[in-house]
PDB file of C-alpha atoms in Angstrom:
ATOM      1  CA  UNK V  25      23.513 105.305 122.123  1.00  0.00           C
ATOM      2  CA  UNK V  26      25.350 103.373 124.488  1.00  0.00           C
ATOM      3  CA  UNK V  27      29.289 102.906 123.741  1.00  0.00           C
ATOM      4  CA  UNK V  28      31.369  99.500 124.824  1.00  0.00           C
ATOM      5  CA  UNK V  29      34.469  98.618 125.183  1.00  0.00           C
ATOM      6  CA  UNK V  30      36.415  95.733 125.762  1.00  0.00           C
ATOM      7  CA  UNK V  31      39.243  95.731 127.938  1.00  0.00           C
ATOM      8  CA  UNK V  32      40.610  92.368 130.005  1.00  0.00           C
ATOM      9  CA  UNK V  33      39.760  88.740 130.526  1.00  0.00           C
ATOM     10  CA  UNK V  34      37.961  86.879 132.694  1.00  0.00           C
ATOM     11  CA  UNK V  35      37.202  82.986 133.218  1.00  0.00           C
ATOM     12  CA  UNK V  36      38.318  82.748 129.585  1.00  0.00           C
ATOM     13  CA  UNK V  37      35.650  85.435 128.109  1.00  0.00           C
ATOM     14  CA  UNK V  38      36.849  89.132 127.049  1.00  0.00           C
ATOM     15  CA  UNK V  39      35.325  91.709 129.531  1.00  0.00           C
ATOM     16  CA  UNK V  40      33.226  93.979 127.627  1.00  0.00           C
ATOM     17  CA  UNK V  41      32.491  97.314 129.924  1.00  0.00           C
ATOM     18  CA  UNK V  42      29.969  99.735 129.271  1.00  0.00           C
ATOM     19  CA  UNK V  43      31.504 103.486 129.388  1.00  0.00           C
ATOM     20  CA  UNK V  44      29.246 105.304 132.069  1.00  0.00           C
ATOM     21  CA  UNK V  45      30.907 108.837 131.630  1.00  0.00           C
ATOM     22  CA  UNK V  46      33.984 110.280 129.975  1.00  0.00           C
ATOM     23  CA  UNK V  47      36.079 113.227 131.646  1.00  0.00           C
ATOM     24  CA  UNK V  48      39.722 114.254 130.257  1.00  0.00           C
ATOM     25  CA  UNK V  49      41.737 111.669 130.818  1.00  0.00           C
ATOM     26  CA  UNK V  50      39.473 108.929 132.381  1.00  0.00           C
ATOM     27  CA  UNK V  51      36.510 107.046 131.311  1.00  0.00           C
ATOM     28  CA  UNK V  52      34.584 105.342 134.456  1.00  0.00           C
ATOM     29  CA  UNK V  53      32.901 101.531 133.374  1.00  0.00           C
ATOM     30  CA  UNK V  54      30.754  99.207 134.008  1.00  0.00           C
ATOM     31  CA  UNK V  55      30.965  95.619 133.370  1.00  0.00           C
ATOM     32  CA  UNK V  56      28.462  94.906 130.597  1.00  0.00           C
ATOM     33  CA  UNK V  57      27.271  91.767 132.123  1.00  0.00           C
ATOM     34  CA  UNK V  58      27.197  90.158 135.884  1.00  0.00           C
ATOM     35  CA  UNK V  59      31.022  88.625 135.717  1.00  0.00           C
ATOM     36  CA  UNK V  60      30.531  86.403 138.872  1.00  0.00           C
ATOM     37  CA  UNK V  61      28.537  85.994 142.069  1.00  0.00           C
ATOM     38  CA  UNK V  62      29.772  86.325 145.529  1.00  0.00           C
ATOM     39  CA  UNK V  63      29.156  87.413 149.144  1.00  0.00           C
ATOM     40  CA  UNK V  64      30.022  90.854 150.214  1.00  0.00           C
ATOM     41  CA  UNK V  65      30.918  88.808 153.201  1.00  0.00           C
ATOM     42  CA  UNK V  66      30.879  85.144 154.190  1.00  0.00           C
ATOM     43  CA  UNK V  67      28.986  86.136 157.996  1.00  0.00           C
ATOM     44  CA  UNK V  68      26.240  87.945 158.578  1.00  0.00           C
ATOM     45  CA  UNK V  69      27.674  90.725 160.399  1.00  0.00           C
ATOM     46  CA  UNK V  70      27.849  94.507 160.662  1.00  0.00           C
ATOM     47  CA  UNK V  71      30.241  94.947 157.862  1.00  0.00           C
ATOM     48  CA  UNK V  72      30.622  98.058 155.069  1.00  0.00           C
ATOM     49  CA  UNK V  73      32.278  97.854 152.093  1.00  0.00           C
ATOM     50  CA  UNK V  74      35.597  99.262 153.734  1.00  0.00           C
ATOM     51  CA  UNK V  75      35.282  95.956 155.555  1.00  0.00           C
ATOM     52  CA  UNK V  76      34.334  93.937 152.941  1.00  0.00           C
ATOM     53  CA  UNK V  77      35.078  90.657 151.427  1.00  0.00           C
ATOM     54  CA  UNK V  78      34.060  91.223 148.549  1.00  0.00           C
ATOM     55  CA  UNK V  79      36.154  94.423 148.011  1.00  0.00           C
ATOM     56  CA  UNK V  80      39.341  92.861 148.805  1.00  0.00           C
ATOM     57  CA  UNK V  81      38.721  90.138 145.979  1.00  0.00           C
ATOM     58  CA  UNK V  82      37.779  92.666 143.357  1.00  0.00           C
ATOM     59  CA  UNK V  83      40.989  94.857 143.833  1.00  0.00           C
ATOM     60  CA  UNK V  84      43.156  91.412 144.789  1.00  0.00           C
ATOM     61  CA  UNK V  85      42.211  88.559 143.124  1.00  0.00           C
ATOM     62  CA  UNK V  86      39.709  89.833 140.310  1.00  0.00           C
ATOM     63  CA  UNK V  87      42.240  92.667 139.574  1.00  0.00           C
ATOM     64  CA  UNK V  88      44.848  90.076 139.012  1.00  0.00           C
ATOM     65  CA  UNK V  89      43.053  87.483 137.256  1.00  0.00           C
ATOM     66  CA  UNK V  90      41.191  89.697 134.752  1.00  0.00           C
ATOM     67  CA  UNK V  91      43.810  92.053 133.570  1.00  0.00           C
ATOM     68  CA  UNK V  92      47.878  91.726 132.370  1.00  0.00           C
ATOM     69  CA  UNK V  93      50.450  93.849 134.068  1.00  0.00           C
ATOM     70  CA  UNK V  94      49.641  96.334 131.504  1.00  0.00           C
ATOM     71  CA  UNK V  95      46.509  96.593 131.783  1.00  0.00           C
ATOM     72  CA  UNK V  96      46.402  96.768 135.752  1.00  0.00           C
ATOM     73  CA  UNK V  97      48.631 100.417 134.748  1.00  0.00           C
ATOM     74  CA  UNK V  98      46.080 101.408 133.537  1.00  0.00           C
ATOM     75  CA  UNK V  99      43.460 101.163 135.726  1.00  0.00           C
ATOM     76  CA  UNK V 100      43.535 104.483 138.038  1.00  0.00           C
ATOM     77  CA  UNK V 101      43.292 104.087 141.984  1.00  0.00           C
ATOM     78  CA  UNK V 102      40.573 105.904 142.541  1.00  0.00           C
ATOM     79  CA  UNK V 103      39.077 107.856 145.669  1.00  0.00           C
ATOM     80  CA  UNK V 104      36.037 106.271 146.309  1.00  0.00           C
ATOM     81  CA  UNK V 105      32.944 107.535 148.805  1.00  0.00           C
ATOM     82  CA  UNK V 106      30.109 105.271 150.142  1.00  0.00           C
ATOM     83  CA  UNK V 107      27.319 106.953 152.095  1.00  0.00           C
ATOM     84  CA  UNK V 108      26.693 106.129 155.494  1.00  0.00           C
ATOM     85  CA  UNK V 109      23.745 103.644 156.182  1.00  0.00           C
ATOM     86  CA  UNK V 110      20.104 105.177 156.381  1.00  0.00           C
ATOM     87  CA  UNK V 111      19.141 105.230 160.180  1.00  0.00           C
ATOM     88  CA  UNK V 112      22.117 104.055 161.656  1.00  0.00           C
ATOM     89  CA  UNK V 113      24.207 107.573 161.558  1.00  0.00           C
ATOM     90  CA  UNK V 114      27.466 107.635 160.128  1.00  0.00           C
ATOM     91  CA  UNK V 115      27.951 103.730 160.134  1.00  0.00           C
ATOM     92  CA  UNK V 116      29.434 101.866 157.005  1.00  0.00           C
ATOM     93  CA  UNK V 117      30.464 105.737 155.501  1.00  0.00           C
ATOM     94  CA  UNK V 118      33.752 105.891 154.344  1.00  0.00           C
ATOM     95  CA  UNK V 119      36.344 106.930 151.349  1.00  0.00           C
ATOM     96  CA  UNK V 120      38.381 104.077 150.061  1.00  0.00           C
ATOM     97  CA  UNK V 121      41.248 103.461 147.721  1.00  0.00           C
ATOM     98  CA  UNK V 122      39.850 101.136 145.164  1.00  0.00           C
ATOM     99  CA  UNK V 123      40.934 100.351 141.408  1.00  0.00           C
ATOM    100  CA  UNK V 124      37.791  98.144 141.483  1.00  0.00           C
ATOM    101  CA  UNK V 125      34.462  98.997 143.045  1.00  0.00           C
ATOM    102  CA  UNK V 126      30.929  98.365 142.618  1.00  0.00           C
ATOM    103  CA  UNK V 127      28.602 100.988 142.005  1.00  0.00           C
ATOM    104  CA  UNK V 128      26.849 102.704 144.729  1.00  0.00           C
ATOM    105  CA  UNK V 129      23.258 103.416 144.853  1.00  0.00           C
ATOM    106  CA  UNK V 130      23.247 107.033 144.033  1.00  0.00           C
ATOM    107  CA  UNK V 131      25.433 106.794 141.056  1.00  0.00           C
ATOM    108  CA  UNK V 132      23.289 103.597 139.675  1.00  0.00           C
ATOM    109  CA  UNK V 133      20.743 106.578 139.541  1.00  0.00           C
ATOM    110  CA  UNK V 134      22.623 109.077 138.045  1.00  0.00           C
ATOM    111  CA  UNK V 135      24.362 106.749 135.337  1.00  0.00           C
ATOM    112  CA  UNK V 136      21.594 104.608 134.863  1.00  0.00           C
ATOM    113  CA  UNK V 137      18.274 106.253 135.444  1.00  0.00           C
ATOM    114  CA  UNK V 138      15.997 103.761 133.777  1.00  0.00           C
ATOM    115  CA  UNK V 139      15.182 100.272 135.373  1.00  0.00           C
ATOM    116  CA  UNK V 140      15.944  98.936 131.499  1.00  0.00           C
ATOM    117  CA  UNK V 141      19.204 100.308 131.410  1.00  0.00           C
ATOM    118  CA  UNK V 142      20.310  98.236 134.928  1.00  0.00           C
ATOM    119  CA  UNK V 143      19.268  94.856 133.543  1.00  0.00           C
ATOM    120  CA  UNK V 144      21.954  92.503 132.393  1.00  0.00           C
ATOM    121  CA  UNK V 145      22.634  88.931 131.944  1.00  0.00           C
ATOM    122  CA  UNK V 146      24.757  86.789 133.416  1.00  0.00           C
ATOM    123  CA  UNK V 147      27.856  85.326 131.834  1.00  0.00           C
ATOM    124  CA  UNK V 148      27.714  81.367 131.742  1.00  0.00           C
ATOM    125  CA  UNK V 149      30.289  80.391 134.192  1.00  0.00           C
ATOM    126  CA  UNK V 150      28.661  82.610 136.938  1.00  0.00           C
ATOM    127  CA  UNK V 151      25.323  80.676 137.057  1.00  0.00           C
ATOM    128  CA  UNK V 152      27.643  77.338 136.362  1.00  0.00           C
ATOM    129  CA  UNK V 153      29.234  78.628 139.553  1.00  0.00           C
ATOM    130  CA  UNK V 154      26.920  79.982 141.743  1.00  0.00           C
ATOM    131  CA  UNK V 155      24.215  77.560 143.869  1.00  0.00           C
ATOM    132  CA  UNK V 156      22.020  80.971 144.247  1.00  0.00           C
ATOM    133  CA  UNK V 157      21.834  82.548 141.186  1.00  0.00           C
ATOM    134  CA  UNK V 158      21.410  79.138 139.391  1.00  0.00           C
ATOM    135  CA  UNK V 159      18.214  78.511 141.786  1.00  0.00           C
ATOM    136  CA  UNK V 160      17.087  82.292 141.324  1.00  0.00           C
ATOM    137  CA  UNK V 161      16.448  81.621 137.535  1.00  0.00           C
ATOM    138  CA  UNK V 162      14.802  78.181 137.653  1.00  0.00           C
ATOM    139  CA  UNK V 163      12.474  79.484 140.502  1.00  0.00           C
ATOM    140  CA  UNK V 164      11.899  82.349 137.988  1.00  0.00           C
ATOM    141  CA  UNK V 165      10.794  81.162 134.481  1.00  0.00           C
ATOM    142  CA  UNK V 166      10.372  85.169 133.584  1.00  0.00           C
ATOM    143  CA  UNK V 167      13.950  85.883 134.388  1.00  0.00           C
ATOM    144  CA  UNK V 168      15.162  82.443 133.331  1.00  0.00           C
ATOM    145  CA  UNK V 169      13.978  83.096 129.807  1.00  0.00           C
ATOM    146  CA  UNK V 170      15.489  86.567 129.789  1.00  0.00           C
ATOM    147  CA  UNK V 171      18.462  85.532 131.408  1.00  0.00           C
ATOM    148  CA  UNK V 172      18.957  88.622 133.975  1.00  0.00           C
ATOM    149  CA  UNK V 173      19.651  88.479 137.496  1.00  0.00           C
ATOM    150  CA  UNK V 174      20.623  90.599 140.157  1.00  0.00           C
ATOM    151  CA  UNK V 175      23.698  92.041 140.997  1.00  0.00           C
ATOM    152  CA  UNK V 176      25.470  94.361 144.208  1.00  0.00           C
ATOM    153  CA  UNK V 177      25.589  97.806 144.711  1.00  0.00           C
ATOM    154  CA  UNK V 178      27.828  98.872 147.471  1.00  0.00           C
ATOM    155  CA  UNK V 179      25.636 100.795 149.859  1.00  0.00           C
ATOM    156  CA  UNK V 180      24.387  99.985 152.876  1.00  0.00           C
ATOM    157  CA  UNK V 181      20.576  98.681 152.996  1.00  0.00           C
ATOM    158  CA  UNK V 182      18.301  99.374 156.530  1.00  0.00           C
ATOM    159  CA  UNK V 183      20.955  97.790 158.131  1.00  0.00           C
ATOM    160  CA  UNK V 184      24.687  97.358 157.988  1.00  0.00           C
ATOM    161  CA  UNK V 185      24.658  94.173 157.841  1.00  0.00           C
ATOM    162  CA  UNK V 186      22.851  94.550 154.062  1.00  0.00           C
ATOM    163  CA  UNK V 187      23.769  95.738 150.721  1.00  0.00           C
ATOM    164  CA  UNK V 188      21.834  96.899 147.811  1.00  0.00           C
ATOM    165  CA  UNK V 189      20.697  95.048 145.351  1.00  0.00           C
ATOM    166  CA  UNK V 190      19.776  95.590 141.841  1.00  0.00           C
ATOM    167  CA  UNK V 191      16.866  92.775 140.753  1.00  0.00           C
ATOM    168  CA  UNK V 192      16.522  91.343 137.208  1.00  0.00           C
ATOM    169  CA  UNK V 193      14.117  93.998 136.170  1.00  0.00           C
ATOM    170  CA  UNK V 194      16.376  96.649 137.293  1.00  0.00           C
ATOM    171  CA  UNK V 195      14.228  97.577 139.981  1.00  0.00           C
ATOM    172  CA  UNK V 196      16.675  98.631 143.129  1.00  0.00           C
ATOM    173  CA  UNK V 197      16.156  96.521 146.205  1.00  0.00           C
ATOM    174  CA  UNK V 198      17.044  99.825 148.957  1.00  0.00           C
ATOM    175  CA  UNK V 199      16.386  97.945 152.034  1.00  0.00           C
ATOM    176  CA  UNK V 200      19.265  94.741 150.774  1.00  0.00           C
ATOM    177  CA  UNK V 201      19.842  91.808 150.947  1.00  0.00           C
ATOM    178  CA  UNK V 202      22.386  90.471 153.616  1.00  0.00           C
ATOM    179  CA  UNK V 203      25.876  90.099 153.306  1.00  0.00           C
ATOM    180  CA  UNK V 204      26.388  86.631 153.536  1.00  0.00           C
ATOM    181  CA  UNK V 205      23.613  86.335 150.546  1.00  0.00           C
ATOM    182  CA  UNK V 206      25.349  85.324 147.516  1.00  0.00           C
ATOM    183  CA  UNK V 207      25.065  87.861 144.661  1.00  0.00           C
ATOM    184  CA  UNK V 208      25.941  89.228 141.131  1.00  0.00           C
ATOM    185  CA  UNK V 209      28.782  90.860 140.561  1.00  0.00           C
ATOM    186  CA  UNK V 210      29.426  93.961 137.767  1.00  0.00           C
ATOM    187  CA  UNK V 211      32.604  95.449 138.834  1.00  0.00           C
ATOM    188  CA  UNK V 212      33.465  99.171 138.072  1.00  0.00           C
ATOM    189  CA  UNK V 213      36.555 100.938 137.546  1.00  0.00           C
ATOM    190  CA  UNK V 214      38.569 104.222 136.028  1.00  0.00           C
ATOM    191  CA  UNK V 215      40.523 103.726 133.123  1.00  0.00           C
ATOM    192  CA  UNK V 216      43.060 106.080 131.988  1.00  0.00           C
ATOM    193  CA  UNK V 217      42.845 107.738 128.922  1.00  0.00           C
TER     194      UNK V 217
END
């Protein structure tokens, strides 16, 4: 069974997090739902997620707009690996520095084997928010009525200019989608036990 915790605030809402593993002293989450939507990055360029957007807001303005001073504490700067992109050598590999991350293909797998376990709804303000995600579910009356959508991963697609994606049936989209695309967001993140 599944455990949850809740832990910070965002636009208003308490975050609820699922708890993907427990170790001594840390727990590593997952937000429950999609929290927001954004671009990994605003141009469609050769980026990573070093490089990204996107990762400066979640560890900048997300970090600082979900969570109190004494919550941030708590929150454990973690080492953080993303593999290189498939065919293109060693490009977009890197270890980061990151008290907020999103997932990266390979642990999606290992934390959340089954395509029914990736599938999450939105919270209300993101599709209020977000042109794409809003026209995703009325183009989709299957995903409208269930109310999931799709949401980053942080590896590379076929290119580095793309990012995986998880779809609303919790299928993984390998290849991505590009950065300037704008997409779910679940963030991840160590908390200190």
């Amino acid at each position: 069974m599944r455990e949850y915790i809740t832990f910070g605030n965002y636009a208003g809402n308490p975050v609820e997090w699922l708890v993907l593993e427990q170790t001594p002293g840390k727990a590593l989450l997952l937000s429950r739902y999609v929290l927001d939507a954004k671009r990994m990055c605003p141009d469609c360029i050769y980026t990573s997620w070093s490089e990204s957007t996107l990762r400066k807001w979640l560890n900048q303005e997300f970090l600082q707009n979900a969570f109190s001073p004494e919550e941030q504490q708590k929150i454990i700067n973690a080492e953080i690996f993303t593999p290189d992109c498939r065919n293109f050598g060693k490009i977009g590999e890197n270890y980061t520095q990151d008290k907020i991350f999103l997932l990266s293909q390979e642990e999606l797998y290992r934390y959340l084997p089954d395509h029914g376990d990736r599938t999450t709804p939105a919270e209300v303000h993101a599709v209020a928010y977000s042109h794409d995600l809003r026209d995703f579910m009325s183009l989709l009356p299957f995903y409208q009525e269930r109310q999931n959508c799709w949401w980053w991963l942080r590896s590379t697609g076929d290119e580095p200019n793309n990012f995986g994606v998880v779809w609303s049936d919790g299928s993984v989209f390998a290849f991505g989608h590009y950065a300037n695309y704008e997409r779910g967001i679940r963030p991840a993140l160590y908390l200190a036990l």
